Coordinates of N, CA and C in Angstrom, one line a residue:
M1 N -24.7 -3.0 116.4 CA -24.6 -2.0 115.0 C -23.2 -0.8 115.8
P2 N -22.1 -0.9 114.5 CA -20.9 -0.5 114.7 C -21.5 1.2 114.9
K3 N -20.6 2.0 115.7 CA -20.5 3.8 116.1 C -19.9 4.0 114.7
L4 N -21.2 4.7 113.4 CA -20.5 5.2 112.5 C -20.0 6.7 112.6
G5 N -20.0 7.8 113.8 CA -19.2 8.8 113.9 C -19.8 9.7 115.6
R6 N -19.5 10.8 115.5 CA -20.2 11.6 116.7 C -20.1 13.0 116.2
G7 N -21.4 13.4 116.7 CA -21.6 15.0 115.8 C -22.4 16.0 117.1
R8 N -23.0 17.2 116.6 CA -24.0 17.7 117.2 C -25.0 18.3 115.9
I9 N -26.2 18.4 116.3 CA -27.4 19.1 115.2 C -28.1 19.9 116.2
L10 N -27.9 21.1 115.4 CA -28.7 22.6 115.6 C -29.9 22.9 114.8
I11 N -31.0 22.9 115.3 CA -31.5 23.0 114.6 C -32.4 24.6 114.4
W12 N -32.7 25.2 113.8 CA -33.3 26.6 113.7 C -34.8 26.6 112.6
E13 N -35.7 27.8 113.4 CA -36.6 28.0 111.9 C -36.0 28.0 110.9
G14 N -36.2 26.9 109.7 CA -36.0 27.2 108.3 C -34.9 26.3 108.3
G15 N -34.2 26.3 109.2 CA -32.7 25.4 108.8 C -32.2 24.7 109.6
S16 N -30.9 24.0 109.8 CA -30.4 22.8 110.4 C -28.9 23.2 110.2
L17 N -28.0 22.9 111.1 CA -26.7 22.5 111.1 C -26.3 20.5 111.7
W18 N -25.9 19.7 110.7 CA -25.5 18.4 111.1 C -24.0 18.6 111.0
I19 N -23.0 18.7 112.3 CA -21.9 18.8 112.4 C -21.5 17.5 112.6
M20 N -20.6 16.2 111.9 CA -20.2 15.1 112.4 C -18.9 14.7 112.2
E21 N -18.3 13.8 113.3 CA -16.8 13.3 112.4 C -17.1 11.3 112.2
A22 N -16.9 11.5 111.5 CA -16.8 9.9 110.7 C -15.4 9.2 111.3
V23 N -16.5 8.1 111.6 CA -15.7 7.2 112.3 C -15.2 6.1 111.2
S24 N -14.5 5.5 111.1 CA -13.7 4.6 110.4 C -12.2 3.7 110.8
P25 N -12.7 2.1 111.1 CA -11.5 1.5 111.3 C -10.4 2.0 110.7
N26 N -10.6 1.4 109.1 CA -9.8 1.3 108.1 C -9.4 2.9 107.5
R27 N -9.7 3.7 107.9 CA -9.5 5.3 107.6 C -10.1 5.1 105.8
Q28 N -11.0 4.6 105.7 CA -11.5 4.7 104.4 C -12.6 5.3 104.4
R29 N -13.3 6.3 103.3 CA -14.5 6.5 103.2 C -15.9 5.3 103.6
A30 N -16.9 5.8 104.7 CA -17.6 4.8 105.5 C -19.1 5.2 104.9
R31 N -19.7 4.5 104.2 CA -21.0 4.3 103.8 C -22.2 4.8 105.2
L32 N -22.4 5.9 105.7 CA -22.7 6.8 106.2 C -24.8 6.7 106.7
N33 N -25.3 6.5 105.4 CA -27.2 6.3 105.0 C -26.7 5.5 103.9
D34 N -28.5 4.8 104.1 CA -28.8 3.8 102.7 C -28.9 5.4 102.0
P35 N -29.8 5.2 100.4 CA -30.1 6.1 99.9 C -31.5 6.0 100.5
H36 N -31.4 7.5 99.8 CA -32.8 8.3 100.6 C -33.6 9.5 100.1
A37 N -34.1 10.5 100.4 CA -34.5 12.1 99.7 C -35.1 12.6 101.2
H38 N -34.6 14.1 101.1 CA -35.7 14.7 102.3 C -35.9 15.9 101.1
H39 N -36.8 17.0 101.3 CA -37.5 18.1 100.9 C -36.4 19.1 101.1
A40 N -35.8 19.1 102.2 CA -34.7 19.8 102.3 C -33.5 20.1 101.1
V41 N -33.0 21.6 101.0 CA -32.0 21.8 100.0 C -30.7 21.2 101.2
Q42 N -29.9 21.1 100.8 CA -28.8 19.8 101.7 C -27.2 20.2 100.9
V43 N -26.4 21.2 101.7 CA -25.0 21.7 101.3 C -24.1 20.4 102.6
T44 N -22.7 20.5 101.6 CA -22.3 19.6 102.7 C -21.1 20.2 102.2
L45 N -20.4 20.5 103.8 CA -18.7 20.9 104.1 C -17.9 20.4 104.3
A46 N -16.7 19.6 103.6 CA -15.5 18.8 104.0 C -15.2 19.9 105.3
L47 N -14.4 19.5 106.4 CA -14.0 20.5 107.3 C -12.6 19.9 107.8
E48 N -12.0 18.1 107.9 CA -11.5 17.6 107.8 C -11.4 16.5 107.6
G49 N -11.5 16.3 106.2 CA -11.4 15.3 105.6 C -12.3 15.2 104.2
D50 N -13.0 14.2 103.9 CA -13.3 14.3 102.4 C -14.4 13.0 102.7
F51 N -15.6 13.3 101.4 CA -16.5 13.0 101.0 C -17.6 12.3 99.9
E52 N -18.3 11.7 99.4 CA -18.9 11.6 98.0 C -20.1 11.4 98.4
F53 N -21.0 12.0 97.4 CA -22.3 11.8 97.4 C -22.7 10.4 96.3
E54 N -23.8 9.8 96.4 CA -24.0 9.1 95.2 C -25.8 9.0 94.7
S55 N -25.7 9.4 94.0 CA -27.2 9.5 93.4 C -27.3 8.7 92.1
G56 N -28.0 7.4 91.9 CA -28.0 6.5 91.1 C -26.9 6.6 90.3
D57 N -26.7 6.9 89.2 CA -25.7 6.6 88.4 C -24.1 7.8 88.5
R58 N -24.5 9.1 89.3 CA -23.9 10.4 89.3 C -23.6 10.3 90.8
R59 N -21.8 10.8 90.8 CA -21.2 10.9 91.9 C -20.9 12.7 92.2
A60 N -20.6 13.0 93.6 CA -20.3 14.6 93.6 C -19.3 14.3 94.5
S61 N -17.7 14.9 94.6 CA -17.3 15.1 96.1 C -16.6 16.4 95.4
G62 N -15.9 17.0 96.3 CA -15.2 18.1 96.6 C -15.6 18.8 98.0
A63 N -15.1 20.3 98.1 CA -15.2 20.5 99.2 C -16.4 21.3 99.9
V64 N -17.2 21.3 98.7 CA -18.8 21.8 99.4 C -19.8 21.3 98.1
V65 N -20.7 20.5 98.5 CA -21.4 20.1 97.2 C -23.1 19.9 98.0
A66 N -23.6 20.0 97.1 CA -25.8 20.5 97.1 C -26.2 19.5 96.7
V67 N -27.1 18.9 97.4 CA -28.0 18.2 96.8 C -29.3 18.4 96.9
A68 N -30.0 18.3 95.6 CA -31.3 19.3 95.4 C -32.5 18.6 96.3
P69 N -33.7 19.2 96.3 CA -34.5 19.0 97.4 C -34.9 17.8 96.3
D70 N -35.6 16.5 97.5 CA -36.0 15.2 97.1 C -35.2 14.5 96.0
A71 N -34.1 14.5 95.8 CA -32.9 13.7 94.8 C -32.8 12.4 95.8
V72 N -33.0 11.4 95.5 CA -32.3 10.3 96.2 C -30.9 10.3 96.1
H73 N -30.4 10.0 97.4 CA -28.7 9.8 97.5 C -28.4 9.3 98.7
A74 N -27.2 8.7 98.6 CA -26.4 8.0 99.5 C -25.0 8.9 99.7
F75 N -24.5 8.8 101.1 CA -23.4 9.6 101.6 C -22.5 8.6 102.2
N76 N -21.1 8.9 101.8 CA -19.8 8.3 102.1 C -19.1 9.1 102.4
A77 N -18.2 9.3 103.7 CA -17.2 10.0 104.1 C -16.5 9.6 105.4
R78 N -15.3 10.3 105.0 CA -14.1 10.1 106.2 C -14.1 11.3 107.2
G79 N -13.9 11.9 108.1 CA -12.9 12.7 108.6 C -14.2 13.8 109.1
L80 N -13.9 15.2 109.5 CA -15.4 16.4 110.0 C -15.7 16.7 109.0
F81 N -17.4 16.6 108.9 CA -17.8 17.4 107.8 C -19.4 18.0 108.6
A82 N -19.8 19.0 107.8 CA -21.0 19.8 108.2 C -22.0 19.6 107.1
H83 N -23.2 19.0 107.3 CA -24.4 19.4 106.7 C -25.3 20.5 107.0
V84 N -25.6 21.4 105.8 CA -26.3 22.5 106.4 C -27.5 22.0 105.2
Y85 N -28.9 22.5 106.1 CA -30.2 21.9 105.7 C -31.1 23.3 105.8
M86 N -31.3 23.4 104.6 CA -32.7 24.9 104.5 C -33.8 24.4 104.1
E87 N -35.3 24.7 104.8 CA -36.7 24.2 104.4 C -36.3 24.9 102.7
R88 N -37.2 24.0 102.1 CA -37.2 24.3 100.6 C -38.2 25.8 100.2
E89 N -39.1 25.3 101.0 CA -40.1 26.5 101.2 C -40.0 28.5 101.3
C90 N -38.6 28.0 102.2 CA -38.7 29.6 102.9 C -37.9 30.1 101.7
R91 N -37.7 31.7 102.0 CA -37.2 32.6 100.9 C -35.4 32.0 100.7
A92 N -34.7 31.6 101.6 CA -33.4 31.4 101.4 C -33.4 30.0 100.6
G93 N -34.0 29.1 101.4 CA -34.4 27.6 100.7 C -34.5 28.5 99.2
R94 N -35.4 29.0 99.0 CA -35.9 28.9 97.2 C -34.5 29.9 96.7
A95 N -34.1 30.7 97.3 CA -32.8 31.2 96.6 C -31.9 30.2 96.5
A96 N -31.4 29.3 97.9 CA -30.1 28.8 97.3 C -30.5 28.0 96.3
A97 N -31.7 27.2 96.2 CA -32.1 26.1 95.6 C -32.1 26.6 93.8
S98 N -32.3 28.1 93.5 CA -32.3 28.6 92.1 C -30.8 29.2 91.9
A99 N -30.1 29.3 92.7 CA -28.7 29.6 92.6 C -27.3 28.5 92.3
L100 N -28.2 27.0 93.3 CA -27.2 25.9 93.0 C -27.3 24.8 92.2
F101 N -28.5 25.1 91.3 CA -29.2 23.9 90.8 C -29.7 24.6 89.4
A102 N -29.0 24.0 88.4 CA -29.6 23.6 87.1 C -30.0 22.6 86.7
G103 N -31.6 22.9 86.0 CA -32.7 21.8 85.5 C -32.4 20.6 86.7
E104 N -32.6 19.6 86.4 CA -33.2 18.4 87.0 C -31.5 18.0 87.8
E105 N -30.6 18.0 87.5 CA -29.3 17.9 88.1 C -29.5 17.5 89.9
P106 N -29.2 16.2 90.3 CA -29.8 16.1 91.5 C -28.1 16.5 92.5
L107 N -27.2 16.8 92.1 CA -26.3 17.0 93.6 C -25.2 18.2 92.2
A108 N -24.9 18.4 92.9 CA -23.7 20.5 92.3 C -22.9 20.2 93.4
R109 N -21.6 20.7 92.7 CA -20.4 20.6 93.7 C -20.7 22.6 93.7
V110 N -20.6 23.2 94.5 CA -20.9 24.6 95.1 C -19.3 25.3 94.7
T111 N -19.3 26.2 93.8 CA -18.1 26.9 93.4 C -18.6 28.5 93.5
G112 N -17.6 29.3 93.5 CA -18.1 30.8 93.3 C -18.4 31.4 94.7
I113 N -18.7 30.8 95.5 CA -19.0 31.4 96.9 C -18.2 31.4 97.7
A114 N -17.6 32.3 98.7 CA -16.8 32.3 99.5 C -17.3 31.5 100.9
L115 N -16.4 30.2 100.9 CA -16.8 29.6 102.6 C -15.8 29.1 103.3
D116 N -14.4 29.4 102.9 CA -13.7 28.9 103.3 C -13.3 29.5 104.8
D117 N -14.0 30.7 105.1 CA -13.5 30.9 106.5 C -14.3 30.6 107.5
L118 N -15.7 30.3 106.8 CA -17.2 29.5 107.7 C -16.6 28.4 107.9
T119 N -16.0 27.5 107.1 CA -15.4 26.2 107.3 C -14.7 26.1 108.3
T120 N -13.3 26.9 108.5 CA -12.5 27.2 109.2 C -13.1 27.8 111.0
E121 N -14.1 28.4 111.0 CA -14.6 28.6 111.9 C -15.6 27.4 112.6
L122 N -16.6 27.0 111.5 CA -17.1 26.1 111.9 C -16.6 24.9 112.7
T123 N -15.4 24.2 112.0 CA -14.3 23.3 112.9 C -13.6 23.7 113.7
A124 N -13.7 24.9 114.3 CA -12.6 25.5 115.8 C -14.1 25.7 116.6
A125 N -15.4 26.2 116.3 CA -16.5 26.1 117.2 C -17.1 24.4 117.7
F126 N -17.0 23.5 116.8 CA -17.2 22.3 117.1 C -16.1 22.0 118.2
K127 N -14.9 21.8 117.6 CA -14.4 21.6 118.7 C -14.7 22.5 120.2
R128 N -14.5 22.9 120.2 CA -14.8 24.4 121.6 C -16.2 24.2 121.9
K129 N -16.8 22.9 121.5 CA -18.6 22.7 121.6 C -19.7 24.0 121.9
D130 N -19.0 24.9 121.1 CA -19.7 26.4 120.9 C -21.5 26.2 120.4
D131 N -22.2 25.6 121.1 CA -23.7 25.2 120.1 C -24.2 26.7 119.4
G132 N -24.1 27.8 120.2 CA -24.4 29.3 119.7 C -23.2 29.7 118.7
E133 N -22.5 29.4 118.5 CA -21.3 29.9 117.6 C -22.0 29.1 116.1
L134 N -22.0 27.8 116.3 CA -22.1 27.2 115.5 C -23.5 27.5 114.9
T135 N -24.8 27.6 115.4 CA -25.7 28.2 115.5 C -26.0 29.3 114.3
Q136 N -25.2 30.0 114.6 CA -24.4 31.7 113.8 C -23.8 31.0 112.4
L137 N -22.6 30.2 112.5 CA -22.4 30.1 111.3 C -22.7 29.3 110.6
G138 N -24.0 28.4 110.7 CA -24.9 27.5 109.7 C -25.8 28.4 109.5
R139 N -26.6 29.4 110.0 CA -27.2 30.2 109.0 C -26.2 31.6 108.3
S140 N -24.8 31.7 108.6 CA -24.4 32.5 107.7 C -23.7 31.5 106.5
V141 N -23.7 30.4 106.9 CA -23.6 29.2 105.4 C -24.9 29.4 104.4
I142 N -25.9 29.2 104.9 CA -26.8 29.7 104.3 C -27.4 31.1 103.6
E143 N -26.8 32.0 104.4 CA -27.2 33.0 104.1 C -26.6 33.3 102.6
R144 N -25.3 32.9 102.6 CA -23.8 33.2 101.4 C -24.5 32.5 100.4
L145 N -25.3 31.1 100.4 CA -25.5 30.0 99.4 C -27.0 30.6 99.0
A146 N -27.5 31.7 100.0 CA -29.1 32.0 99.1 C -28.5 33.6 98.9
G147 N -27.5 34.2 98.6 CA -27.3 35.4 97.9 C -27.4 36.3 99.0
G148 N -27.7 36.4 100.2 CA -27.3 37.5 101.4 C -28.9 37.4 102.3
T149 N -29.9 35.7 101.4 CA -31.4 36.2 101.9 C -30.9 35.2 103.3
A150 N -31.8 35.5 104.4 CA -31.5 34.9 105.8 C -32.7 34.0 105.8
T151 N -32.5 32.7 106.5 CA -33.4 31.9 106.7 C -34.9 32.5 107.6

């Protein structure tokens, strides 16, 4: 099986951060997983590269994209990206899901929430292999997405 990437996974009560660099020999977006669903709210940030989510006939790409809880989706990427997951039942997860999703949409481009500074800091902390700082930055992403509610 070919290597798809390298990265770090940090977990805390109520959330986690998966920061990864996709490896693609032809520099194209690589399919990194099969269609699947999970109960967590997922928000993905492009750090150095780009990505696209697929959910049925829907597609979403951009600097920051959210995946609704229990939505079937697949992920294609190249470069460095970060997945932030929030438990759907925690206060921050409920607040973020309410703010990010309207109706039954499985995917949402995230706009209107300032995350550029955290994107830059996530990239630097990943390159320094600073797990403590990565955890704090992941928590900060969740707090901003949840309108100030922490996990």
